[in-house]
XYZ file of C-alpha atoms in Angstrom:
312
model
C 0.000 0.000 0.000
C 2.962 2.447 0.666
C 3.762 4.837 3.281
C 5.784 8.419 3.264
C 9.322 8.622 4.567
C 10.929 12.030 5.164
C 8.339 13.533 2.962
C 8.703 10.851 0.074
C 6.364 8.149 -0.824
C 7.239 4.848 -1.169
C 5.693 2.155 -2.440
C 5.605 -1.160 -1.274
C 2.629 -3.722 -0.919
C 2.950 -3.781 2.895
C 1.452 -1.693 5.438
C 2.796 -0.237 8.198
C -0.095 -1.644 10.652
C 1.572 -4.203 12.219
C 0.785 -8.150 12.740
C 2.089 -9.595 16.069
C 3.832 -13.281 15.978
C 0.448 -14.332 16.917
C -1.090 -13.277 13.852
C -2.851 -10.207 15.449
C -3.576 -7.228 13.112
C -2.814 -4.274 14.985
C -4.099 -0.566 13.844
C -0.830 2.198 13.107
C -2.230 5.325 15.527
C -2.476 8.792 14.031
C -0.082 11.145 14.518
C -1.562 14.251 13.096
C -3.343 15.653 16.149
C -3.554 19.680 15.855
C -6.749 21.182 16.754
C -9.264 24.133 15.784
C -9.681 26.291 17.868
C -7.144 25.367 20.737
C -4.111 25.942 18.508
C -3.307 29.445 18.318
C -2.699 29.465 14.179
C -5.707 27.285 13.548
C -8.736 29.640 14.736
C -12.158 28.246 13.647
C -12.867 30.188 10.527
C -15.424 29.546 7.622
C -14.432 28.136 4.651
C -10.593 28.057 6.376
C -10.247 24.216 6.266
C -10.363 21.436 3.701
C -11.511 18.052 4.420
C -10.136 14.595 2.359
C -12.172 11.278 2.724
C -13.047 8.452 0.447
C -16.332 7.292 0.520
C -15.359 3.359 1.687
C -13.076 4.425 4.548
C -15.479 4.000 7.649
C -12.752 6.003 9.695
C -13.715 9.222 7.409
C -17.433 8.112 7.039
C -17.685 9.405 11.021
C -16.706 12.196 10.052
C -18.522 12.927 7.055
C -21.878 12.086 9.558
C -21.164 14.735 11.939
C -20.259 17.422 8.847
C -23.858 16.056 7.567
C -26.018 16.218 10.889
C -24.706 19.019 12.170
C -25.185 20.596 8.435
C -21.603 21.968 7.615
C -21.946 21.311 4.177
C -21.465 25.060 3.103
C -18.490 25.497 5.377
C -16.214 22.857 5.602
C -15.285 21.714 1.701
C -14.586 17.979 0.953
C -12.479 16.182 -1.696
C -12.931 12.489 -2.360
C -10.103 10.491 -3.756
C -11.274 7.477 -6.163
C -12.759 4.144 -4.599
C -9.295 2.356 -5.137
C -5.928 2.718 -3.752
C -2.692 2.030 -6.904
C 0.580 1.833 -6.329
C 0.467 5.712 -5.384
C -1.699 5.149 -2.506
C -5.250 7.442 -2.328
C -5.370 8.746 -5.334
C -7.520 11.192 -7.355
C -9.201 10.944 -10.786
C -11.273 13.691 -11.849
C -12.841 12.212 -14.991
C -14.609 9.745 -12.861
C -15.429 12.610 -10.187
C -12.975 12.516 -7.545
C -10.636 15.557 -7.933
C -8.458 17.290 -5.275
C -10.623 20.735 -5.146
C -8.031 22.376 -2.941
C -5.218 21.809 -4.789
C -5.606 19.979 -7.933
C -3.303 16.798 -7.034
C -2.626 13.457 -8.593
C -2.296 11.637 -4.915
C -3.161 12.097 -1.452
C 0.860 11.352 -0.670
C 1.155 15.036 -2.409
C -1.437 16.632 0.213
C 0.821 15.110 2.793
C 4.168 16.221 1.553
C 2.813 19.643 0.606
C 1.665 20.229 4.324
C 4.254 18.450 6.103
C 7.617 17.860 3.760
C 9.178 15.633 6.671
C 6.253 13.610 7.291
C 6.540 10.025 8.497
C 4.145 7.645 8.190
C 0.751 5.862 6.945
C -0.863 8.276 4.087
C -5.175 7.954 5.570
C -8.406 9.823 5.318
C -10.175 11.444 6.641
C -7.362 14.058 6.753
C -8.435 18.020 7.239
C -6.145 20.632 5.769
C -5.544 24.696 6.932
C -6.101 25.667 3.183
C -4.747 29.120 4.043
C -1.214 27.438 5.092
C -1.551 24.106 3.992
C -0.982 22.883 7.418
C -2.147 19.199 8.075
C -4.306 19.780 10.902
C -5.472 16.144 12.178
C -5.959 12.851 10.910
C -7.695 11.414 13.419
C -11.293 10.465 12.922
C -11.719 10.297 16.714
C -10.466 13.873 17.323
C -12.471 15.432 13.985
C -16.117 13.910 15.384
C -15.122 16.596 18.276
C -13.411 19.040 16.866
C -16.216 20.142 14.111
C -19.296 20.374 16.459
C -16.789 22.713 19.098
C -15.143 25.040 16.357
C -17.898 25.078 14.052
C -21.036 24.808 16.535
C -22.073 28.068 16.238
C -22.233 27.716 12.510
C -24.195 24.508 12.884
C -27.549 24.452 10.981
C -28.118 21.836 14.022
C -28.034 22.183 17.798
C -27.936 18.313 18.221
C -24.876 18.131 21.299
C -23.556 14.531 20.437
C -20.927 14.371 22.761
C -23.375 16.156 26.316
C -21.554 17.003 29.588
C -23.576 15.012 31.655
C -22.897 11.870 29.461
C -19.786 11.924 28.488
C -18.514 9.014 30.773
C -21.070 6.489 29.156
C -20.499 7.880 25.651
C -16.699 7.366 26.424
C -17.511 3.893 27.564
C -19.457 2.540 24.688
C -16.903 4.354 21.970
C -14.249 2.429 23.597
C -16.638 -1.365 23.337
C -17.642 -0.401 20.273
C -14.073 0.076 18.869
C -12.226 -2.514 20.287
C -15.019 -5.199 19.876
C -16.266 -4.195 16.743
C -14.934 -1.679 14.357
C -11.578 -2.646 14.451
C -12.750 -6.333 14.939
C -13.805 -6.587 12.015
C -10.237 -5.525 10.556
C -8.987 -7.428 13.200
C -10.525 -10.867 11.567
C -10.250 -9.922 7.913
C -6.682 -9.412 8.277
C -6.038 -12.421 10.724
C -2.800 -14.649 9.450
C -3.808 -17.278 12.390
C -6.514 -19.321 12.885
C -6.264 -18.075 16.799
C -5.999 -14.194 15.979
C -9.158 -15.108 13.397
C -11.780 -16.608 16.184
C -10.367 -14.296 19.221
C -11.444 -11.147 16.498
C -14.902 -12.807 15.535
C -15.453 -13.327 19.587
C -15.201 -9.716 20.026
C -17.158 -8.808 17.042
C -20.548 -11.322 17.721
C -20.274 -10.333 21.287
C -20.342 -6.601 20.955
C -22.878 -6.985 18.238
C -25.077 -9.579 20.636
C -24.360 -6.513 23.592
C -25.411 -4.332 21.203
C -28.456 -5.627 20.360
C -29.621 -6.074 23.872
C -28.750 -2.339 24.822
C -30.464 -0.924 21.911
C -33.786 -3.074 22.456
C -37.167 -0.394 23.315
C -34.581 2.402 22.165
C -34.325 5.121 19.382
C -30.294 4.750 19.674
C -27.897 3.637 21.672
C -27.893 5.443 24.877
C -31.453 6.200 24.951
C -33.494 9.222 22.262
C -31.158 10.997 21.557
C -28.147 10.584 18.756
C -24.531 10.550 20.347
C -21.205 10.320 19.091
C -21.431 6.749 19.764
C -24.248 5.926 17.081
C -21.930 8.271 14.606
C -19.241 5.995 15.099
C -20.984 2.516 14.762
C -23.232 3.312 11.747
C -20.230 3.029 9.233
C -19.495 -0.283 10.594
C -23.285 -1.344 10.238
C -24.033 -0.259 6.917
C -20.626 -2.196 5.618
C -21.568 -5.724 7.251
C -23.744 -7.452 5.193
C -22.432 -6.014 2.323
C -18.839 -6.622 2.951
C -17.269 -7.843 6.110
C -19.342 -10.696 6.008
C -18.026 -12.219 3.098
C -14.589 -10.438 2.950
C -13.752 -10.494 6.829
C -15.347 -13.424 7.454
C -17.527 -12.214 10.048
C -19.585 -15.044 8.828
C -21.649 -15.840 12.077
C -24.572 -13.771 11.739
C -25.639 -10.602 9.363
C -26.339 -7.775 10.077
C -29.950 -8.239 9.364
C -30.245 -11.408 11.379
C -30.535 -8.956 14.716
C -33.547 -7.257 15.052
C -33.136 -4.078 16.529
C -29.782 -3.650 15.514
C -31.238 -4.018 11.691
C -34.303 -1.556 12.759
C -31.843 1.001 14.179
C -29.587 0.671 11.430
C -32.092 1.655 9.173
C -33.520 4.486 11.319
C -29.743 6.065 11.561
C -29.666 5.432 7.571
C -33.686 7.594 7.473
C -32.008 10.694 9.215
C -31.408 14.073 7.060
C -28.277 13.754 5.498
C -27.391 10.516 6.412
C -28.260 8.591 3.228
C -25.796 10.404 0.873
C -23.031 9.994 2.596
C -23.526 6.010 2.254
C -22.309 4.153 -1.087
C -22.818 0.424 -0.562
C -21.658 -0.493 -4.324
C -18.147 1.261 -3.524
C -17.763 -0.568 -0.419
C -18.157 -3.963 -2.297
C -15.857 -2.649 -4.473
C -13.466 -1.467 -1.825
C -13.287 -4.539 -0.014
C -13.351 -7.142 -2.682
C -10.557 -4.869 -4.315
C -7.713 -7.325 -5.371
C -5.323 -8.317 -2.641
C -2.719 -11.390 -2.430
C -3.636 -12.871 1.097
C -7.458 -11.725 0.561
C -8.630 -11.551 -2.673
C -5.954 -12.975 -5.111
C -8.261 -12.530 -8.208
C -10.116 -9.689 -7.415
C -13.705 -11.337 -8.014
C -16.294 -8.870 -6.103
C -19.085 -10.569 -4.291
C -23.049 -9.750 -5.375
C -24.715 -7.594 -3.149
C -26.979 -9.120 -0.911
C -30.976 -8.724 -1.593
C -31.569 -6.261 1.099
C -33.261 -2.515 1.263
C -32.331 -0.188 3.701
C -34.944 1.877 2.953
C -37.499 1.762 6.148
C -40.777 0.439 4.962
């Protein structure tokens, strides 16, 4: 997949997440961590900042749900690099719609380099950019769910508080199961290179799915009627089950629509303003079934499963 190197990008087919000598996939952190608002040369202005996410990436699909409930549409600009990662990484193609509106790049790996010419690391969306300076800001989903609603709140077509005072202890609490259990379990089994890394990962995932399902029984979301940060971040992994980590993770135990609620809430999340065009369940069978030599040697993409998630 490649990383960056003092600035450079190399290419390589490996990826700097890291498998233990168990056979554990383990997630490379973030390391681009600035914030609006609290840093003094990144003051929350409108139209100041440039967001980059592809549309399969759950990690940036947060993020585009909080830009899209909280209605930020008008002042905080995306570009959306093609479905497919090459040899260059993220890339962009504008005749098939995804063009670098900032800056007109060929590669993500050049938004990097032209915001941070030493940079180090993994090249990931979502990723937001200063586009007065060029300064990589953060890209860290966790830390842009937050950051948006505090430095952009009062430009919010929406007062919905998804992250409330009095709450934050059991929001914390279910981010953290939800996560660790199941969206990076999911990863966690799909990328597996034991049989005991493979069934500890689809533990996690069935149990926080099965925990899941009792919590959100007799409820309009997770922690009761109203939306939190926590239903922001487990949508994306929802709406990709069934139509991809169940065939290409192997999370093979149950769908998605074989729980209830979780299937009724699913859909009620995918029924809110805003929600359903941020969702693209063809590119995510793409994405997924993309060709890879431990994966998907040949590249064949699965059917989509006969399913509406339109609410009837």
């Amino acid at each position: 997949m490649g990383h960056m190197i003092a600035g450079s990008w190399v290419a390589d087919t490996d990826t700097l997440d890291s498998t233990s000598k168990e056979g554990h996939w383990q997630r490379t952190p973030s390391v681009i961590r600035s914030w609006i608002g609290r840093d003094v040369d990144l003051p929350a202005e409108r139209d100041r900042y440039h967001l980059y996410v592809a549309w399969n990436c759950p990690w940036a699909h947060r993020v585009l749900l909080v830009r899209a409930i909280l209605g930020l549409e008008d002042i905080l600009p995306v570009s959306i690099v093609a479905p497919r990662r090459t040899e260059e990484g993220w890339v962009f193609e504008p005749s098939s719609g995804y063009a670098d509106h900032l800056n007109g790049h060929d590669a993500l790996h050049e938004v990097y380099a032209r915001g941070q010419n030493d940079y180090d690391g993994r090249v990931t969306v979502p990723l937001l950019v200063d586009s007065k300076t060029g300064q990589l800001v953060s890209n860290e989903s966790s830390d842009l769910m937050r950051m948006l609603p505090e430095a952009f709140g009062a430009l919010s077509m929406s007062k919905i508080d998804l992250y409330p005072t009095e709450r934050r202890a059991e929001i914390d609490d279910w981010n953290d199961r939800v996560h660790r259990g199941l969206n990076n379990g999911v990863y966690r089994a799909g990328f597996a290179q034991t049989q005991e890394a493979y069934d500890a990962a689809i533990e996690d995932v069935f149990s926080t799915l099965d925990a899941l399902e009792q919590q959100i029984a007799g409820k309009d979301f997770v922690l009761g009627e109203a939306l939190t940060e926590v239903d922001l971040r487990l949508f994306p992994t929802l709406a990709r089950f069934d139509v991809a980590y169940h065939t290409a993770f192997k999370c093979t135990r149950k769908r998605l629509i074989d729980y209830p609620e979780l299937w009724d809430y699913a859909r009620r999340i995918y029924a809110l303003p805003g929600v359903k065009s941020t969702v693209k369940f063809d590119i995510y069978r793409q994405g997924y079934f993309s060709p890879s030599p431990k994966r998907n040697p040949l590249g064949i993409v699965a059917t989509a499963p006969d399913i509406s998630w339109d609410q009837e």
